[in-house]
PDB file of C-alpha atoms in Angstrom:
ATOM      1  CA  MET A  21     -19.807  -0.331  10.475  1.00 30.00           C
ATOM      2  CA  THR A  22     -20.871   1.393  13.804  1.00 32.00           C
ATOM      3  CA  GLU A  23     -21.027   4.611  15.410  1.00 31.00           C
ATOM      4  CA  HIS A  24     -18.265   5.102  18.440  1.00 28.00           C
ATOM      5  CA  ASP A  25     -21.611   5.253  20.533  1.00 31.00           C
ATOM      6  CA  GLY A  26     -22.571   2.036  19.353  1.00 30.00           C
ATOM      7  CA  SER A  27     -25.025   2.581  17.260  1.00 34.00           C
ATOM      8  CA  THR A  28     -25.269   0.871  13.791  1.00 39.00           C
ATOM      9  CA  PRO A  29     -26.560   1.246  10.127  1.00 43.00           C
ATOM     10  CA  GLY A  30     -30.169   1.285   9.815  1.00 42.00           C
ATOM     11  CA  SER A  31     -31.013   2.104  13.303  1.00 44.00           C
ATOM     12  CA  ASP A  32     -33.323   4.957  14.301  1.00 50.00           C
ATOM     13  CA  ARG A  33     -30.012   7.038  15.083  1.00 64.00           C
ATOM     14  CA  ALA A  34     -28.279   8.391  12.695  1.00 77.00           C
ATOM     15  CA  PRO A  35     -24.583   9.582  12.468  1.00 86.00           C
ATOM     16  CA  ALA A  36     -23.998  13.264  13.192  1.00 92.00           C
ATOM     17  CA  LEU A  37     -24.139  16.205  10.210  1.00 94.00           C
ATOM     18  CA  PRO A  38     -21.860  19.092   9.647  1.00 94.00           C
ATOM     19  CA  PRO A  39     -24.365  22.496  10.019  1.00 93.00           C
ATOM     20  CA  VAL A  40     -25.833  23.725   7.254  1.00 95.00           C
ATOM     21  CA  ALA A  41     -25.055  27.263   5.572  1.00 96.00           C
ATOM     22  CA  ASP A  42     -26.073  28.535   2.430  1.00 96.00           C
ATOM     23  CA  ARG A  43     -24.066  28.408  -0.550  1.00 97.00           C
ATOM     24  CA  ALA A  44     -22.088  31.823   0.127  1.00 97.00           C
ATOM     25  CA  ALA A  45     -21.169  30.541   3.656  1.00 97.00           C
ATOM     26  CA  PHE A  46     -20.208  26.977   2.402  1.00 96.00           C
ATOM     27  CA  GLU A  47     -17.664  28.490  -0.538  1.00 97.00           C
ATOM     28  CA  ALA A  48     -16.514  31.200   1.859  1.00 97.00           C
ATOM     29  CA  GLU A  49     -15.230  28.496   4.343  1.00 97.00           C
ATOM     30  CA  LEU A  50     -14.514  26.012   1.535  1.00 97.00           C
ATOM     31  CA  GLY A  51     -11.946  28.794   0.208  1.00 98.00           C
ATOM     32  CA  ARG A  52     -10.505  29.140   3.232  1.00 97.00           C
ATOM     33  CA  LEU A  53      -9.749  25.498   3.294  1.00 97.00           C
ATOM     34  CA  ARG A  54      -7.989  25.660  -0.195  1.00 97.00           C
ATOM     35  CA  LEU A  55      -5.689  28.236   0.782  1.00 98.00           C
ATOM     36  CA  ARG A  56      -4.189  25.237   3.337  1.00 97.00           C
ATOM     37  CA  GLU A  57      -4.811  22.645   0.378  1.00 97.00           C
ATOM     38  CA  LYS A  58      -2.659  25.058  -2.160  1.00 98.00           C
ATOM     39  CA  ALA A  59      -0.014  25.279   0.546  1.00 98.00           C
ATOM     40  CA  HIS A  60      -0.472  21.072   1.293  1.00 97.00           C
ATOM     41  CA  THR A  61       0.185  20.474  -2.664  1.00 97.00           C
ATOM     42  CA  ARG A  62       3.491  22.922  -3.224  1.00 98.00           C
ATOM     43  CA  GLU A  63       4.710  21.745   0.108  1.00 98.00           C
ATOM     44  CA  GLY A  64       4.303  18.224  -1.217  1.00 96.00           C
ATOM     45  CA  ASP A  65       6.209  19.784  -4.496  1.00 97.00           C
ATOM     46  CA  ALA A  66       9.375  20.962  -2.235  1.00 98.00           C
ATOM     47  CA  ILE A  67       8.924  17.315  -0.395  1.00 97.00           C
ATOM     48  CA  ALA A  68       9.577  15.646  -3.911  1.00 96.00           C
ATOM     49  CA  ALA A  69      12.160  17.771  -5.341  1.00 97.00           C
ATOM     50  CA  ALA A  70      14.078  17.606  -2.114  1.00 98.00           C
ATOM     51  CA  ARG A  71      13.771  13.790  -2.454  1.00 97.00           C
ATOM     52  CA  ARG A  72      15.207  13.555  -6.130  1.00 97.00           C
ATOM     53  CA  ARG A  73      18.663  15.497  -5.020  1.00 97.00           C
ATOM     54  CA  LEU A  74      18.911  12.644  -2.182  1.00 97.00           C
ATOM     55  CA  PRO A  75      22.094  10.840  -2.954  1.00 98.00           C
ATOM     56  CA  MET A  76      22.322   6.959  -3.274  1.00 98.00           C
ATOM     57  CA  VAL A  77      23.764   4.100  -1.994  1.00 98.00           C
ATOM     58  CA  GLU A  78      25.013   1.359  -4.233  1.00 98.00           C
ATOM     59  CA  VAL A  79      22.790  -2.269  -3.657  1.00 98.00           C
ATOM     60  CA  ASP A  80      24.891  -5.668  -4.932  1.00 98.00           C
ATOM     61  CA  ALA A  81      22.681  -6.214  -8.006  1.00 98.00           C
ATOM     62  CA  ASP A  82      23.723  -9.834  -7.708  1.00 98.00           C
ATOM     63  CA  LEU A  83      21.505 -10.272  -4.992  1.00 98.00           C
ATOM     64  CA  GLU A  84      19.672 -13.269  -5.205  1.00 98.00           C
ATOM     65  CA  LEU A  85      15.602 -13.020  -5.601  1.00 98.00           C
ATOM     66  CA  THR A  86      13.401 -16.279  -6.212  1.00 98.00           C
ATOM     67  CA  GLY A  87      10.624 -15.425  -9.007  1.00 97.00           C
ATOM     68  CA  PRO A  88       8.539 -18.342 -11.142  1.00 96.00           C
ATOM     69  CA  ASP A  89      10.981 -19.501 -12.864  1.00 96.00           C
ATOM     70  CA  GLY A  90      13.424 -20.242 -10.342  1.00 97.00           C
ATOM     71  CA  PRO A  91      16.922 -17.635  -8.883  1.00 98.00           C
ATOM     72  CA  VAL A  92      17.253 -14.353 -10.453  1.00 98.00           C
ATOM     73  CA  SER A  93      18.951 -11.386  -9.163  1.00 98.00           C
ATOM     74  CA  LEU A  94      18.048  -7.903  -8.503  1.00 98.00           C
ATOM     75  CA  LEU A  95      19.064  -6.521 -11.500  1.00 98.00           C
ATOM     76  CA  ASP A  96      16.978  -8.797 -13.403  1.00 98.00           C
ATOM     77  CA  ALA A  97      13.965  -7.398 -11.783  1.00 98.00           C
ATOM     78  CA  PHE A  98      14.181  -4.009 -13.330  1.00 98.00           C
ATOM     79  CA  GLU A  99      13.033  -5.799 -16.800  1.00 98.00           C
ATOM     80  CA  GLY A 100      15.747  -4.139 -18.564  1.00 97.00           C
ATOM     81  CA  ARG A 101      14.406  -0.711 -17.414  1.00 98.00           C
ATOM     82  CA  ARG A 102      16.038   2.340 -15.492  1.00 98.00           C
ATOM     83  CA  GLN A 103      14.276   1.849 -12.110  1.00 98.00           C
ATOM     84  CA  LEU A 104      12.442  -0.060 -10.245  1.00 98.00           C
ATOM     85  CA  ILE A 105      10.273   0.526  -7.473  1.00 98.00           C
ATOM     86  CA  ALA A 106       9.482  -2.291  -4.908  1.00 98.00           C
ATOM     87  CA  TYR A 107       7.258  -3.051  -2.709  1.00 98.00           C
ATOM     88  CA  TYR A 108       8.490  -5.476   0.424  1.00 98.00           C
ATOM     89  CA  PHE A 109       5.166  -7.808   0.673  1.00 97.00           C
ATOM     90  CA  MET A 110       4.801  -8.748   4.694  1.00 96.00           C
ATOM     91  CA  TRP A 111       4.384 -12.642   5.053  1.00 96.00           C
ATOM     92  CA  HIS A 112       2.865 -14.737   7.815  1.00 95.00           C
ATOM     93  CA  ASP A 113       4.296 -18.061   7.242  1.00 92.00           C
ATOM     94  CA  GLY A 114       1.833 -21.303   7.384  1.00 89.00           C
ATOM     95  CA  HIS A 115      -0.627 -19.136   7.441  1.00 93.00           C
ATOM     96  CA  ASP A 116      -3.827 -18.674   5.074  1.00 92.00           C
ATOM     97  CA  ALA A 117      -5.114 -16.032   3.318  1.00 93.00           C
ATOM     98  CA  ALA A 118      -7.251 -14.898   5.675  1.00 92.00           C
ATOM     99  CA  GLY A 119      -3.991 -14.531   8.033  1.00 93.00           C
ATOM    100  CA  GLN A 120      -1.577 -12.617   5.734  1.00 94.00           C
ATOM    101  CA  CYS A 121      -1.118  -8.668   5.923  1.00 93.00           C
ATOM    102  CA  GLU A 122      -4.269  -6.751   5.891  1.00 93.00           C
ATOM    103  CA  GLY A 123      -2.161  -3.278   5.313  1.00 92.00           C
ATOM    104  CA  CYS A 124      -0.179  -5.302   2.589  1.00 95.00           C
ATOM    105  CA  THR A 125      -3.091  -6.211   0.991  1.00 95.00           C
ATOM    106  CA  TRP A 126      -4.598  -2.913   1.204  1.00 93.00           C
ATOM    107  CA  VAL A 127      -1.950  -0.994  -0.658  1.00 94.00           C
ATOM    108  CA  THR A 128      -0.807  -4.205  -3.320  1.00 96.00           C
ATOM    109  CA  ASN A 129      -4.737  -4.346  -3.943  1.00 94.00           C
ATOM    110  CA  GLN A 130      -4.213  -0.554  -5.547  1.00 94.00           C
ATOM    111  CA  VAL A 131      -1.469  -1.042  -8.356  1.00 94.00           C
ATOM    112  CA  ARG A 132      -3.234  -2.422 -11.060  1.00 91.00           C
ATOM    113  CA  GLU A 133      -2.126  -0.740 -14.360  1.00 94.00           C
ATOM    114  CA  LEU A 134       1.207  -0.289 -14.896  1.00 97.00           C
ATOM    115  CA  ALA A 135       1.846   1.015 -18.570  1.00 97.00           C
ATOM    116  CA  PHE A 136       2.316   4.480 -17.489  1.00 96.00           C
ATOM    117  CA  LEU A 137       4.865   3.593 -14.903  1.00 97.00           C
ATOM    118  CA  HIS A 138       6.648   1.928 -17.650  1.00 98.00           C
ATOM    119  CA  SER A 139       6.607   5.122 -19.873  1.00 97.00           C
ATOM    120  CA  ARG A 140       8.359   6.796 -17.320  1.00 97.00           C
ATOM    121  CA  ASP A 141      11.150   3.474 -17.294  1.00 98.00           C
ATOM    122  CA  ILE A 142      10.059   2.076 -14.236  1.00 98.00           C
ATOM    123  CA  THR A 143       9.168  -1.037 -13.239  1.00 98.00           C
ATOM    124  CA  TYR A 144       7.023  -1.885 -10.592  1.00 98.00           C
ATOM    125  CA  ALA A 145       7.088  -5.624  -8.431  1.00 98.00           C
ATOM    126  CA  VAL A 146       6.278  -6.766  -5.147  1.00 98.00           C
ATOM    127  CA  LEU A 147       9.067  -8.528  -3.112  1.00 98.00           C
ATOM    128  CA  CYS A 148       7.686 -10.787  -0.783  1.00 98.00           C
ATOM    129  CA  GLN A 149       9.707 -11.564   2.450  1.00 97.00           C
ATOM    130  CA  GLY A 150       8.034 -15.018   2.722  1.00 96.00           C
ATOM    131  CA  PRO A 151       8.554 -18.416   0.313  1.00 96.00           C
ATOM    132  CA  TYR A 152       7.582 -17.652  -3.077  1.00 97.00           C
ATOM    133  CA  GLU A 153       5.024 -20.731  -4.118  1.00 95.00           C
ATOM    134  CA  GLU A 154       2.980 -19.685  -0.777  1.00 95.00           C
ATOM    135  CA  SER A 155       3.421 -16.456  -1.883  1.00 96.00           C
ATOM    136  CA  ARG A 156       2.597 -16.530  -5.441  1.00 95.00           C
ATOM    137  CA  ARG A 157      -0.476 -18.452  -4.694  1.00 94.00           C
ATOM    138  CA  TYR A 158      -1.773 -15.872  -2.752  1.00 95.00           C
ATOM    139  CA  ARG A 159      -1.151 -13.541  -5.708  1.00 95.00           C
ATOM    140  CA  ASP A 160      -3.220 -15.648  -7.790  1.00 95.00           C
ATOM    141  CA  PHE A 161      -5.938 -15.852  -4.924  1.00 94.00           C
ATOM    142  CA  MET A 162      -6.298 -12.265  -4.858  1.00 95.00           C
ATOM    143  CA  GLY A 163      -5.888 -11.930  -8.712  1.00 95.00           C
ATOM    144  CA  TRP A 164      -2.782  -9.832  -8.714  1.00 96.00           C
ATOM    145  CA  GLU A 165      -1.199  -9.499 -12.318  1.00 95.00           C
ATOM    146  CA  MET A 166       2.111  -7.597 -11.292  1.00 96.00           C
ATOM    147  CA  PRO A 167       5.391  -9.040 -10.989  1.00 97.00           C
ATOM    148  CA  TRP A 168       6.059 -10.927  -7.990  1.00 98.00           C
ATOM    149  CA  TYR A 169       9.145 -12.651  -6.372  1.00 98.00           C
ATOM    150  CA  SER A 170      10.068 -13.666  -3.065  1.00 98.00           C
ATOM    151  CA  ALA A 171      12.929 -11.797  -1.540  1.00 97.00           C
ATOM    152  CA  LEU A 172      13.478 -14.332   1.444  1.00 96.00           C
ATOM    153  CA  PRO A 173      17.200 -15.426   0.025  1.00 94.00           C
ATOM    154  CA  SER A 174      18.347 -11.928   0.524  1.00 97.00           C
ATOM    155  CA  ASN A 175      15.938 -10.398   2.835  1.00 96.00           C
ATOM    156  CA  ASP A 176      18.424  -9.169   5.383  1.00 96.00           C
ATOM    157  CA  GLU A 177      20.751  -7.491   2.863  1.00 97.00           C
ATOM    158  CA  LEU A 178      18.105  -5.622   0.817  1.00 97.00           C
ATOM    159  CA  LEU A 179      16.688  -4.374   3.870  1.00 97.00           C
ATOM    160  CA  THR A 180      19.778  -3.429   5.569  1.00 95.00           C
ATOM    161  CA  GLY A 181      19.343  -1.442   8.590  1.00 92.00           C
ATOM    162  CA  ARG A 182      15.771  -1.306   8.385  1.00 93.00           C
ATOM    163  CA  GLN A 183      12.762  -3.764  10.404  1.00 93.00           C
ATOM    164  CA  VAL A 184      12.525  -7.029   8.159  1.00 94.00           C
ATOM    165  CA  GLY A 185       9.462  -8.108   7.983  1.00 92.00           C
ATOM    166  CA  SER A 186       7.778  -4.649   8.048  1.00 94.00           C
ATOM    167  CA  MET A 187       6.230  -3.405   5.289  1.00 95.00           C
ATOM    168  CA  HIS A 188       8.304  -0.804   2.712  1.00 97.00           C
ATOM    169  CA  VAL A 189       8.773   0.698  -0.709  1.00 98.00           C
ATOM    170  CA  VAL A 190      12.072   1.018  -1.970  1.00 98.00           C
ATOM    171  CA  CYS A 191      13.257   2.571  -5.136  1.00 98.00           C
ATOM    172  CA  TYR A 192      16.308   1.740  -6.970  1.00 98.00           C
ATOM    173  CA  LEU A 193      17.771   3.085 -10.081  1.00 98.00           C
ATOM    174  CA  ARG A 194      20.562   1.218 -12.843  1.00 98.00           C
ATOM    175  CA  ASP A 195      22.998   2.609 -14.128  1.00 98.00           C
ATOM    176  CA  GLY A 196      24.644   0.333 -17.121  1.00 97.00           C
ATOM    177  CA  ASP A 197      24.733  -3.277 -14.575  1.00 97.00           C
ATOM    178  CA  ARG A 198      24.761  -1.539 -11.193  1.00 98.00           C
ATOM    179  CA  VAL A 199      22.062  -0.661  -8.636  1.00 98.00           C
ATOM    180  CA  TYR A 200      21.439   1.966  -6.557  1.00 98.00           C
ATOM    181  CA  GLU A 201      19.246   2.706  -4.019  1.00 98.00           C
ATOM    182  CA  THR A 202      17.673   5.894  -4.296  1.00 98.00           C
ATOM    183  CA  TYR A 203      14.795   6.158  -1.495  1.00 98.00           C
ATOM    184  CA  TRP A 204      12.440   4.161   0.998  1.00 98.00           C
ATOM    185  CA  THR A 205       9.410   4.537   3.184  1.00 97.00           C
ATOM    186  CA  THR A 206       7.744   2.687   5.533  1.00 96.00           C
ATOM    187  CA  LEU A 207       4.172   2.320   7.600  1.00 94.00           C
ATOM    188  CA  ARG A 208       2.128   5.613   6.436  1.00 93.00           C
ATOM    189  CA  GLY A 209       4.204   6.253   4.031  1.00 94.00           C
ATOM    190  CA  VAL A 210       2.909   3.122   1.893  1.00 94.00           C
ATOM    191  CA  GLU A 211      -0.422   5.078   1.373  1.00 93.00           C
ATOM    192  CA  VAL A 212       1.023   6.763  -1.288  1.00 93.00           C
ATOM    193  CA  MET A 213       0.029   3.446  -3.248  1.00 92.00           C
ATOM    194  CA  ASP A 214      -3.449   4.116  -1.889  1.00 90.00           C
ATOM    195  CA  TYR A 215      -6.850   5.917  -3.613  1.00 90.00           C
ATOM    196  CA  ASP A 216      -8.949   4.800  -1.136  1.00 91.00           C
ATOM    197  CA  TYR A 217      -8.109   6.391   1.716  1.00 91.00           C
ATOM    198  CA  ALA A 218      -7.150   9.414  -0.561  1.00 92.00           C
ATOM    199  CA  LEU A 219     -10.593   9.870  -2.040  1.00 94.00           C
ATOM    200  CA  MET A 220     -12.194   8.995   2.039  1.00 93.00           C
ATOM    201  CA  ASP A 221     -10.168  11.786   3.579  1.00 94.00           C
ATOM    202  CA  LEU A 222     -12.342  13.913   0.588  1.00 95.00           C
ATOM    203  CA  THR A 223     -15.694  12.816   2.267  1.00 95.00           C
ATOM    204  CA  VAL A 224     -17.477  14.753   5.501  1.00 95.00           C
ATOM    205  CA  TYR A 225     -16.868  10.963   7.527  1.00 93.00           C
ATOM    206  CA  GLY A 226     -13.240  10.518   6.588  1.00 93.00           C
ATOM    207  CA  ARG A 227     -11.816   7.347   7.080  1.00 89.00           C
ATOM    208  CA  GLN A 228     -13.737   6.463  10.100  1.00 89.00           C
ATOM    209  CA  GLU A 229     -11.061   5.570  12.303  1.00 86.00           C
ATOM    210  CA  LEU A 230     -10.484   5.799  16.076  1.00 85.00           C
ATOM    211  CA  TRP A 231      -7.428   7.814  15.458  1.00 85.00           C
ATOM    212  CA  GLU A 232      -9.144  10.117  13.633  1.00 89.00           C
ATOM    213  CA  ASP A 233      -9.866  14.020  14.951  1.00 92.00           C
ATOM    214  CA  SER A 234     -13.167  13.995  13.735  1.00 92.00           C
ATOM    215  CA  PRO A 235     -16.492  15.971  15.128  1.00 92.00           C
ATOM    216  CA  ALA A 236     -18.220  14.316  18.177  1.00 90.00           C
ATOM    217  CA  GLY A 237     -21.194  11.881  16.881  1.00 90.00           C
ATOM    218  CA  TRP A 238     -18.971  11.560  13.327  1.00 91.00           C
ATOM    219  CA  PRO A 239     -19.210   7.343  12.631  1.00 88.00           C
ATOM    220  CA  GLN A 240     -16.554   5.239  13.036  1.00 83.00           C
ATOM    221  CA  THR A 241     -15.214   1.672  12.559  1.00 74.00           C
ATOM    222  CA  MET A 242     -15.747  -0.543  15.402  1.00 58.00           C
ATOM    223  CA  ASP A 243     -15.769  -4.335  14.302  1.00 49.00           C
ATOM    224  CA  ALA A 244     -11.989  -4.429  13.836  1.00 47.00           C
ATOM    225  CA  PRO A 245      -9.563  -3.674  16.776  1.00 53.00           C
ATOM    226  CA  PRO A 246      -8.387   0.451  15.544  1.00 52.00           C
ATOM    227  CA  GLU A 247      -4.786  -1.375  15.181  1.00 52.00           C
ATOM    228  CA  HIS A 248      -6.735  -3.435  11.763  1.00 73.00           C
ATOM    229  CA  PRO A 249      -9.201  -1.076  10.334  1.00 78.00           C
ATOM    230  CA  MET A 250      -8.630  -2.894   6.755  1.00 83.00           C
ATOM    231  CA  ARG A 251     -10.189  -6.268   8.097  1.00 86.00           C
ATOM    232  CA  THR A 252     -13.477  -7.364   8.428  1.00 83.00           C
ATOM    233  CA  ASN A 253     -15.129 -10.839   9.823  1.00 83.00           C
ATOM    234  CA  GLY A 254     -11.709 -11.430  10.188  1.00 85.00           C
ATOM    235  CA  ARG A 255     -10.167 -11.267   6.906  1.00 89.00           C
ATOM    236  CA  PRO A 256      -8.534  -8.432   5.054  1.00 88.00           C
ATOM    237  CA  ILE A 257     -11.243  -6.355   3.079  1.00 86.00           C
ATOM    238  CA  PRO A 258     -10.932  -7.680  -0.530  1.00 88.00           C
ATOM    239  CA  GLN A 259     -10.889 -11.562   0.072  1.00 90.00           C
ATOM    240  CA  TRP A 260     -14.393 -11.573   0.879  1.00 88.00           C
ATOM    241  CA  SER A 261     -15.345 -11.294  -2.808  1.00 88.00           C
ATOM    242  CA  ARG A 262     -12.954 -13.725  -4.080  1.00 91.00           C
ATOM    243  CA  ILE A 263     -13.968 -16.304  -1.113  1.00 90.00           C
ATOM    244  CA  GLU A 264     -17.434 -15.592  -2.713  1.00 90.00           C
ATOM    245  CA  ALA A 265     -16.178 -16.181  -5.969  1.00 91.00           C
ATOM    246  CA  GLY A 266     -14.958 -19.698  -4.981  1.00 91.00           C
ATOM    247  CA  ARG A 267     -11.110 -19.126  -5.064  1.00 92.00           C
ATOM    248  CA  SER A 268      -9.441 -21.091  -2.218  1.00 87.00           C
ATOM    249  CA  ASP A 269      -7.524 -19.623   0.689  1.00 87.00           C
ATOM    250  CA  ASP A 270      -5.180 -22.615   1.005  1.00 88.00           C
ATOM    251  CA  LEU A 271      -1.525 -21.597   0.462  1.00 90.00           C
ATOM    252  CA  THR A 272       0.180 -24.551   0.851  1.00 84.00           C
ATOM    253  CA  SER A 273      -1.208 -27.276  -1.243  1.00 70.00           C
ATOM    254  CA  GLY A 274      -1.728 -24.942  -4.617  1.00 55.00           C
ATOM    255  CA  SER A 275      -5.375 -26.243  -4.586  1.00 50.00           C
TER     256      SER A 275
END
């Protein structure tokens, strides 16, 4: 990481610092900010309430996916539960792991424990927009364990009216053998899956990205283009620990 003015960690030039205040002044400023945070929380609750009141649209329950044992239906992906949250993973055909989507890698890497979702009758699954075997090898390279399917046989139908090839979160509801779509989001909407950025947003330096409204002298990531803040040295950031562990990032041979 480097500062926006080109200085580097370990150099004599340290990042800028906030002004220092006594405890009373600090708590007073924080109290004013807390009012805005509470309003933001209440607005989020209100938006969630409106989301629960959206109409739904029926989707063909027999749309084909590819799973570990071959073709399955969208209905099968529910695993018998009433709801399904599907993450539509972008895919770059013919690329090794380093060439796959850093944004999809970032958010998918957050999803680990599914028990709490299951306790609410919700299945979570990745519907990758690439071929099953290559993308499954990427899942294995990353060490992910969530249900994984290829949406390739039905991409256009599943993402009707949306940009096929982009990241999406789509929520479904099952009523018997019929399936309905109840919500979807894309781009920054998928940040709902993340906790890293949520935690970074609590810190004084934030996400340290070029687009942020930060005071002069605040550190910003400069080792990647601003559209790729989730990469370092040519790879999505979480991949480096897998490479160091000796995993192959060849997605075509199964090695």
